[in-house]
XYZ file of C-alpha atoms in Angstrom:
513
model
C -23.938 -38.439 3.724
C -23.212 -37.943 7.385
C -23.489 -40.152 10.651
C -25.145 -37.844 12.745
C -27.741 -40.745 13.950
C -26.345 -43.720 15.523
C -26.499 -46.888 13.903
C -28.437 -45.052 10.803
C -26.302 -43.060 7.704
C -28.020 -40.043 5.969
C -27.372 -40.204 1.803
C -27.205 -36.857 1.091
C -27.995 -37.215 -2.465
C -31.340 -38.863 -2.030
C -32.151 -37.170 1.798
C -33.256 -40.614 2.876
C -31.708 -42.633 6.393
C -30.515 -45.337 5.734
C -29.266 -48.199 8.511
C -26.054 -49.579 8.941
C -25.621 -53.278 8.344
C -22.732 -55.617 9.129
C -21.663 -57.085 5.582
C -22.889 -55.867 1.974
C -22.261 -52.025 0.623
C -24.319 -50.553 4.095
C -21.433 -52.273 6.421
C -19.154 -49.153 7.884
C -15.990 -50.041 5.497
C -18.012 -49.673 2.341
C -19.354 -46.774 3.428
C -16.094 -44.937 4.752
C -14.493 -45.877 1.738
C -17.860 -44.691 -0.558
C -17.155 -41.479 1.730
C -13.471 -40.743 1.132
C -14.757 -41.139 -3.048
C -17.021 -38.592 -2.720
C -15.061 -36.002 -1.248
C -11.965 -36.623 -3.628
C -14.808 -35.660 -5.928
C -15.907 -32.960 -4.441
C -12.586 -31.444 -4.143
C -12.236 -31.727 -7.861
C -15.064 -30.273 -9.160
C -14.523 -27.112 -6.933
C -10.987 -27.113 -8.158
C -12.002 -27.296 -11.794
C -14.634 -24.702 -11.285
C -12.747 -22.208 -9.694
C -10.316 -22.319 -12.334
C -12.831 -21.923 -15.211
C -14.245 -18.496 -13.357
C -10.419 -17.707 -13.164
C -10.088 -18.382 -17.084
C -13.163 -16.651 -17.883
C -12.542 -13.052 -15.307
C -8.687 -13.190 -17.005
C -11.023 -13.237 -20.219
C -12.950 -10.348 -19.509
C -10.414 -8.732 -18.055
C -8.051 -9.131 -21.830
C -11.271 -8.170 -23.450
C -11.800 -5.207 -22.055
C -8.293 -3.836 -21.871
C -7.826 -4.835 -25.625
C -10.426 -2.958 -26.432
C -10.262 0.356 -24.419
C -6.224 0.445 -26.012
C -8.377 0.896 -29.389
C -8.421 4.462 -30.379
C -11.544 4.970 -32.893
C -10.500 5.897 -36.083
C -13.628 7.968 -36.611
C -16.008 10.341 -35.113
C -19.065 8.099 -34.416
C -16.617 5.983 -32.559
C -14.798 8.393 -30.814
C -18.598 9.092 -29.097
C -19.878 5.435 -29.008
C -16.317 4.576 -27.171
C -16.751 7.473 -24.491
C -20.032 6.979 -23.930
C -19.894 3.372 -23.167
C -16.202 3.651 -20.870
C -15.812 7.838 -20.044
C -12.182 8.527 -20.294
C -10.709 7.071 -23.387
C -7.331 7.414 -21.645
C -4.959 4.835 -20.110
C -6.677 3.945 -16.344
C -3.086 4.626 -14.292
C -0.667 6.729 -16.443
C 2.110 9.043 -15.811
C 2.389 9.406 -11.449
C -0.210 7.488 -11.399
C 1.055 4.226 -12.001
C 4.328 5.782 -9.808
C 1.831 5.038 -6.959
C 1.259 1.267 -7.882
C 4.756 0.948 -7.444
C 4.829 1.749 -3.805
C 6.897 -0.007 -1.751
C 8.925 1.087 2.203
C 12.904 1.980 1.559
C 13.549 3.528 4.654
C 11.815 4.812 8.117
C 12.776 7.189 11.356
C 12.053 5.843 14.576
C 9.708 8.130 16.677
C 9.581 8.482 20.916
C 9.284 4.459 21.570
C 8.513 5.806 25.478
C 4.726 6.643 25.099
C 3.126 4.812 22.170
C -0.164 5.703 22.473
C 0.100 9.046 21.607
C 0.649 8.390 18.344
C -2.509 7.387 17.644
C -4.372 11.089 16.804
C -1.828 13.302 15.151
C -1.749 16.122 13.303
C 0.992 17.025 10.616
C 2.098 19.557 8.836
C 5.128 20.058 6.204
C 6.613 22.712 4.287
C 6.469 22.415 0.974
C 7.779 25.185 -1.174
C 10.450 24.508 -3.121
C 12.382 27.956 -1.811
C 11.899 26.828 1.647
C 13.687 24.070 3.915
C 11.536 20.955 4.660
C 9.748 21.000 8.476
C 7.873 19.155 9.644
C 5.720 20.571 12.675
C 3.471 17.247 14.448
C 0.958 17.470 16.429
C 0.586 14.891 19.119
C -1.361 13.971 22.808
C 2.674 14.297 24.092
C 2.602 18.588 22.931
C 4.094 19.576 19.566
C 6.620 18.685 18.032
C 9.471 20.023 15.217
C 11.299 18.877 12.448
C 13.740 19.266 9.865
C 13.336 17.115 6.721
C 14.389 16.524 3.830
C 13.311 13.087 0.808
C 16.479 14.209 -1.819
C 18.493 12.850 -2.244
C 17.740 10.855 0.286
C 15.302 10.765 3.769
C 16.565 12.362 6.155
C 14.914 12.894 9.751
C 16.753 15.894 12.956
C 15.093 16.939 15.665
C 14.197 21.126 16.183
C 12.933 21.178 19.262
C 9.424 19.552 21.340
C 6.857 20.592 23.405
C 6.220 24.051 22.371
C 2.285 23.384 23.125
C 2.512 20.740 25.670
C -1.683 20.612 27.078
C -4.702 18.986 25.581
C -5.155 17.023 22.524
C -4.773 19.544 19.215
C -7.735 18.898 17.026
C -6.909 20.478 13.515
C -3.735 21.773 12.863
C -2.620 24.341 9.748
C 0.876 25.851 8.856
C 0.091 29.459 7.771
C 1.559 32.850 5.339
C 5.386 32.870 6.207
C 6.520 37.109 7.351
C 9.360 39.504 7.393
C 10.138 41.133 10.570
C 13.263 42.523 10.321
C 16.411 40.118 9.241
C 14.458 37.251 10.363
C 11.434 35.559 8.665
C 8.968 33.890 10.560
C 6.058 31.125 9.653
C 2.273 30.919 11.321
C 1.125 27.371 12.319
C -2.041 28.134 14.120
C -3.756 24.934 15.661
C -6.990 24.309 17.885
C -7.063 22.953 21.429
C -10.585 21.797 23.125
C -12.101 25.291 23.115
C -9.083 27.457 22.148
C -7.748 28.495 18.840
C -3.750 29.821 18.892
C -0.730 30.846 16.239
C 2.435 31.031 16.984
C 5.086 32.734 15.098
C 8.460 30.226 13.800
C 11.526 31.588 12.361
C 12.215 30.105 9.329
C 14.711 27.932 9.950
C 18.135 28.562 8.161
C 20.116 26.059 5.941
C 22.816 23.410 7.906
C 26.426 24.361 7.528
C 28.686 21.847 4.938
C 29.898 20.890 7.766
C 26.767 19.397 9.627
C 25.883 17.566 6.080
C 29.090 15.782 6.118
C 28.664 14.814 9.855
C 24.394 14.470 9.876
C 23.970 12.330 6.858
C 27.200 11.057 5.622
C 28.678 8.696 8.506
C 29.063 4.895 8.201
C 26.147 4.053 10.019
C 23.638 6.158 7.670
C 25.601 4.030 5.153
C 25.049 1.224 6.152
C 21.126 -0.165 6.056
C 19.077 2.063 5.144
C 15.615 -0.233 5.498
C 16.357 -0.404 9.300
C 14.567 1.736 11.946
C 16.985 5.038 12.368
C 16.519 7.321 14.987
C 15.610 11.431 14.322
C 19.558 13.236 14.139
C 20.003 15.693 17.021
C 19.591 19.567 16.282
C 22.245 21.054 14.928
C 24.757 24.356 15.742
C 23.194 26.055 13.229
C 19.551 26.451 14.528
C 20.548 28.476 17.682
C 18.659 31.014 17.743
C 16.010 29.922 15.937
C 14.212 27.130 17.850
C 12.050 30.124 20.654
C 8.409 30.902 19.125
C 5.925 32.985 19.907
C 2.390 33.808 19.879
C 0.835 36.021 17.186
C -2.675 35.949 18.561
C -5.576 33.696 20.101
C -9.485 33.031 20.716
C -11.346 31.364 22.960
C -14.517 30.451 23.632
C -16.121 29.476 26.955
C -18.890 25.769 26.725
C -17.110 24.897 23.433
C -14.938 22.596 21.807
C -13.515 23.467 18.125
C -13.451 20.106 15.783
C -11.969 21.955 13.239
C -10.791 25.289 11.646
C -10.528 26.643 7.507
C -8.127 29.400 7.060
C -7.935 31.523 3.615
C -4.438 33.675 3.981
C -4.760 35.582 1.009
C -8.347 36.851 1.888
C -7.863 37.318 5.959
C -10.470 34.901 6.968
C -10.927 31.836 9.729
C -13.479 29.933 10.381
C -13.985 27.804 13.055
C -16.524 24.506 13.502
C -17.472 23.949 17.247
C -20.284 21.730 19.385
C -21.990 24.586 19.433
C -21.511 27.260 16.879
C -19.208 28.147 13.675
C -17.727 31.231 14.032
C -15.606 33.540 11.488
C -12.538 34.874 12.418
C -10.368 37.806 10.967
C -6.638 37.783 10.152
C -6.350 39.084 14.410
C -8.309 36.880 15.258
C -11.247 38.775 16.309
C -15.190 37.641 15.838
C -17.253 39.042 13.043
C -19.327 37.124 13.337
C -21.163 33.351 15.103
C -23.986 31.121 13.887
C -25.583 28.413 15.654
C -25.360 25.150 14.611
C -27.889 22.386 14.949
C -25.122 19.161 14.965
C -21.232 19.366 15.874
C -19.178 20.212 12.820
C -16.440 18.315 12.044
C -15.235 19.999 8.776
C -14.632 23.114 7.628
C -13.839 24.616 3.864
C -13.377 27.895 2.748
C -12.959 27.727 -1.352
C -9.161 29.890 -2.277
C -11.288 32.038 -4.791
C -14.492 32.594 -2.914
C -13.837 33.566 1.260
C -17.247 34.993 1.756
C -18.627 31.169 1.873
C -17.665 28.356 3.833
C -18.535 24.156 3.096
C -18.820 22.534 6.264
C -19.794 18.835 7.341
C -21.695 18.061 10.464
C -21.492 14.535 12.927
C -25.013 14.469 12.125
C -23.490 14.117 8.368
C -25.343 17.032 6.247
C -23.095 19.003 4.230
C -24.591 22.891 4.366
C -23.204 25.929 2.400
C -22.514 29.259 4.822
C -22.384 32.967 3.106
C -21.475 34.994 5.858
C -22.595 38.327 3.038
C -26.203 37.764 3.511
C -28.165 38.641 7.336
C -25.334 39.753 8.872
C -26.776 39.016 12.690
C -27.636 35.337 11.111
C -25.507 33.915 8.401
C -27.290 32.324 5.228
C -27.031 28.680 6.248
C -29.141 26.062 4.286
C -27.889 22.059 3.971
C -27.169 21.567 0.643
C -26.549 17.598 1.111
C -26.410 14.452 3.187
C -23.091 12.010 3.887
C -23.816 8.155 4.918
C -22.087 8.979 8.130
C -20.795 12.149 9.893
C -18.741 14.052 7.685
C -14.941 14.089 8.563
C -12.796 15.799 5.229
C -14.034 18.611 2.781
C -12.198 20.210 0.754
C -13.256 21.413 -3.094
C -11.395 20.113 -5.862
C -9.894 23.651 -7.623
C -6.768 22.768 -9.616
C -5.815 21.084 -12.801
C -8.712 22.069 -14.746
C -11.409 21.478 -12.356
C -13.720 24.498 -11.870
C -13.696 24.031 -8.422
C -17.635 23.441 -8.718
C -16.868 19.488 -7.447
C -17.273 18.723 -3.600
C -15.021 16.298 -2.031
C -16.313 14.419 0.958
C -15.363 11.756 3.564
C -17.706 10.101 5.814
C -17.125 8.499 8.675
C -18.266 4.897 8.046
C -15.891 4.903 4.792
C -17.550 6.916 2.237
C -15.529 8.873 0.324
C -17.888 10.564 -2.261
C -17.965 13.516 -4.940
C -20.734 16.165 -4.642
C -21.252 18.366 -7.554
C -22.537 22.295 -6.528
C -24.323 23.359 -9.249
C -26.797 20.440 -9.388
C -29.638 21.887 -7.645
C -31.421 19.442 -4.914
C -33.776 16.795 -5.975
C -35.780 13.938 -4.560
C -34.095 10.329 -5.271
C -36.150 7.596 -4.075
C -34.254 4.798 -4.646
C -31.872 6.386 -3.040
C -33.840 7.341 0.118
C -35.354 3.960 0.442
C -31.102 2.696 0.374
C -29.930 4.683 3.219
C -33.316 4.648 5.166
C -33.498 8.239 5.884
C -37.099 10.389 6.186
C -35.256 13.186 5.395
C -33.455 12.545 1.795
C -36.244 13.698 -0.070
C -34.041 17.519 0.422
C -31.095 16.130 -0.940
C -29.572 14.958 -3.787
C -26.656 12.299 -3.872
C -23.706 12.009 -5.228
C -21.852 12.280 -8.678
C -18.814 9.842 -8.041
C -18.578 7.910 -4.627
C -14.718 5.793 -4.596
C -14.424 2.160 -3.428
C -12.632 0.127 -0.962
C -12.268 2.965 1.967
C -12.154 1.318 5.457
C -13.407 2.723 8.356
C -15.724 1.841 11.406
C -15.484 5.117 14.007
C -12.312 7.099 13.288
C -11.782 10.393 12.866
C -8.822 11.000 12.701
C -7.042 8.782 10.114
C -4.711 9.810 7.881
C -5.895 11.877 4.736
C -4.120 14.175 1.989
C -4.857 15.080 -1.704
C -2.203 16.257 -4.444
C -4.912 18.351 -7.348
C -2.007 18.577 -9.478
C -1.624 14.108 -10.079
C -5.819 14.399 -9.561
C -4.314 11.760 -6.818
C -6.544 11.124 -3.203
C -4.877 8.873 -0.226
C -6.265 7.981 2.518
C -5.469 5.357 6.046
C -8.458 2.603 7.168
C -9.160 1.613 10.648
C -8.354 -1.647 9.135
C -4.243 -1.143 9.363
C -4.186 -0.445 5.095
C -3.597 3.366 3.477
C -5.150 3.237 -0.301
C -4.499 5.831 -3.087
C -6.980 6.737 -6.059
C -6.686 8.700 -8.839
C -9.433 10.911 -8.803
C -8.910 11.350 -12.354
C -10.814 7.492 -13.528
C -13.568 7.857 -14.174
C -13.861 4.363 -14.921
C -12.423 2.809 -11.888
C -13.252 3.874 -8.294
C -11.405 1.626 -6.680
C -8.092 1.977 -5.516
C -4.804 1.780 -7.142
C -2.317 0.679 -4.855
C -3.097 -0.702 -1.154
C -0.286 -1.012 1.452
C 1.030 -3.394 3.715
C -0.801 -4.466 6.936
C -0.005 -1.922 9.827
C -0.705 -3.248 13.235
C -2.754 -0.019 14.492
C -4.401 2.929 12.316
C -2.236 5.690 9.764
C -2.786 8.694 11.913
C -1.716 11.098 10.045
C -0.131 10.918 5.518
C 1.343 13.176 2.702
C 2.644 12.437 -0.248
C 5.309 13.793 -1.780
C 4.629 13.134 -5.953
C 4.618 17.333 -6.947
C 7.735 18.672 -7.651
C 6.302 21.743 -7.144
C 6.078 20.883 -3.526
C 9.192 19.490 -3.147
C 10.976 21.163 -0.186
C 15.166 22.732 -0.943
C 17.990 20.679 -0.801
C 20.086 21.704 1.525
C 22.665 23.846 0.278
C 25.473 21.284 1.702
C 25.011 18.386 -1.072
C 26.191 20.788 -3.667
C 30.166 20.169 -2.561
C 29.578 16.665 -2.754
C 26.900 15.282 -5.586
C 26.734 16.708 -9.012
C 23.460 18.669 -9.999
C 22.172 15.550 -12.626
C 21.491 13.855 -8.989
C 20.152 16.725 -6.778
C 18.233 17.790 -9.555
C 16.154 14.163 -9.265
C 13.191 14.015 -7.688
C 11.590 10.324 -6.249
C 7.971 10.782 -5.602
C 6.197 9.065 -3.088
C 4.659 8.849 0.303
C 4.950 9.887 3.967
C 3.427 7.502 6.817
C 3.451 8.992 10.351
C 3.046 6.453 12.943
C 3.284 3.596 11.304
C 4.479 0.882 13.145
C 4.201 -2.932 11.196
C 3.806 -5.035 14.190
C 1.949 -4.510 17.703
C 5.773 -4.414 20.026
C 7.192 -1.987 16.914
C 8.081 1.473 17.558
C 6.277 3.793 16.068
C 7.816 5.462 13.023
C 7.697 8.227 9.522
C 7.974 6.003 7.383
C 9.392 7.142 3.752
C 7.579 5.208 0.815
C 8.670 5.965 -2.994
C 9.159 3.645 -6.238
C 12.449 4.342 -7.084
C 15.171 3.306 -4.801
């Protein structure tokens, strides 16, 4: 019922106009009673429909998982179940299940004088069980060096700041560990503008027993672990270990380096720029270069195939480069087409995977896996769906993950744990999501974080026991070995702030308190 026309009312059931009278069933008072009754009936019907839809959804889900849990009793049932449901293992189990229970446990506040500096950052962490924890964080204010530990409790302490305070760092990666006299050094490689550099940092020594007690066992530290804490100061045992030196560099005029890929085992570096693709050796000498039609945003050298490189471009094309063919002009073939600019590339070469699967992340939120063995083929429906004239030369992906949100950001947090088949990505909507790569039945996220006030620029998994840093030796005199041997799987979020007025912080999330 509607009263938009003065003196008349519209009966929406019959779609007719009637004149309002002073008395009788068409009087204003009677019409108001009728309108109130219709609104109550509509609300009741809507609530009943919602309840019915919910019951139906729960029944379908319960029926699916009941069938899903029934293990086949013969080979025919097994083949039918596998054809219908894919993997017969539980959708979420083991480490993936623990990742669904992640909650914020502790956080360390970063410098709040310039919050915009943390909108785009690159983070690298030591993850060898024989090394103590170190964090290298490149922001708009420079390169910052921290020490860290996650067990028996999350702590971060300063080592030094501003090793390279210049233009914005576009890419960062840890290199090999080398010995020089009585000291060990660890390489850190980064790109800034049209310049790629390599710095050697001394490997940090263990903290003294007195420093462990003074830094980590104060009353202020143990009073409220959930509040924001400042990074601890640089310990005195680090004197002489805070200075680095440059081990090499390469510059190319009139170009901008967006990304690079390093393979230390074979001393190969590939750089992706606006104008060209560059191949360097371990001394950062130019070996080959090749002009490109579109800026290269992502590059990846497979671990066991150093002579080839996968590249992802601004135009969405994923290409294969083989440096062995035609030394004057290396082989370059456009193999796949993402729906937008490609910002991440990684081959899946661990935990039973052969390395023939290539994972690509697009700037429009698409995350897809391509089979590098599958030949090109024309797919008409894919071409019509995306309205691209050049789709006839490309195949379509074998897996597409759903739920990732990205509008136009190139630098969003992303990390892989191939040991546990996990993938984590930060979205432009302020949420961080985790997917199980192994689960072929559902490509939806298994965990979604709290909504942060701004996108998270860097994320790191701490879920593989083989990648946990070494516990500081000073803890052995404080806690028993049974406690120190425990590892709490979790994740680290860098540049996180829940409210717009909150300072940026490093947030530690885990499923175990």
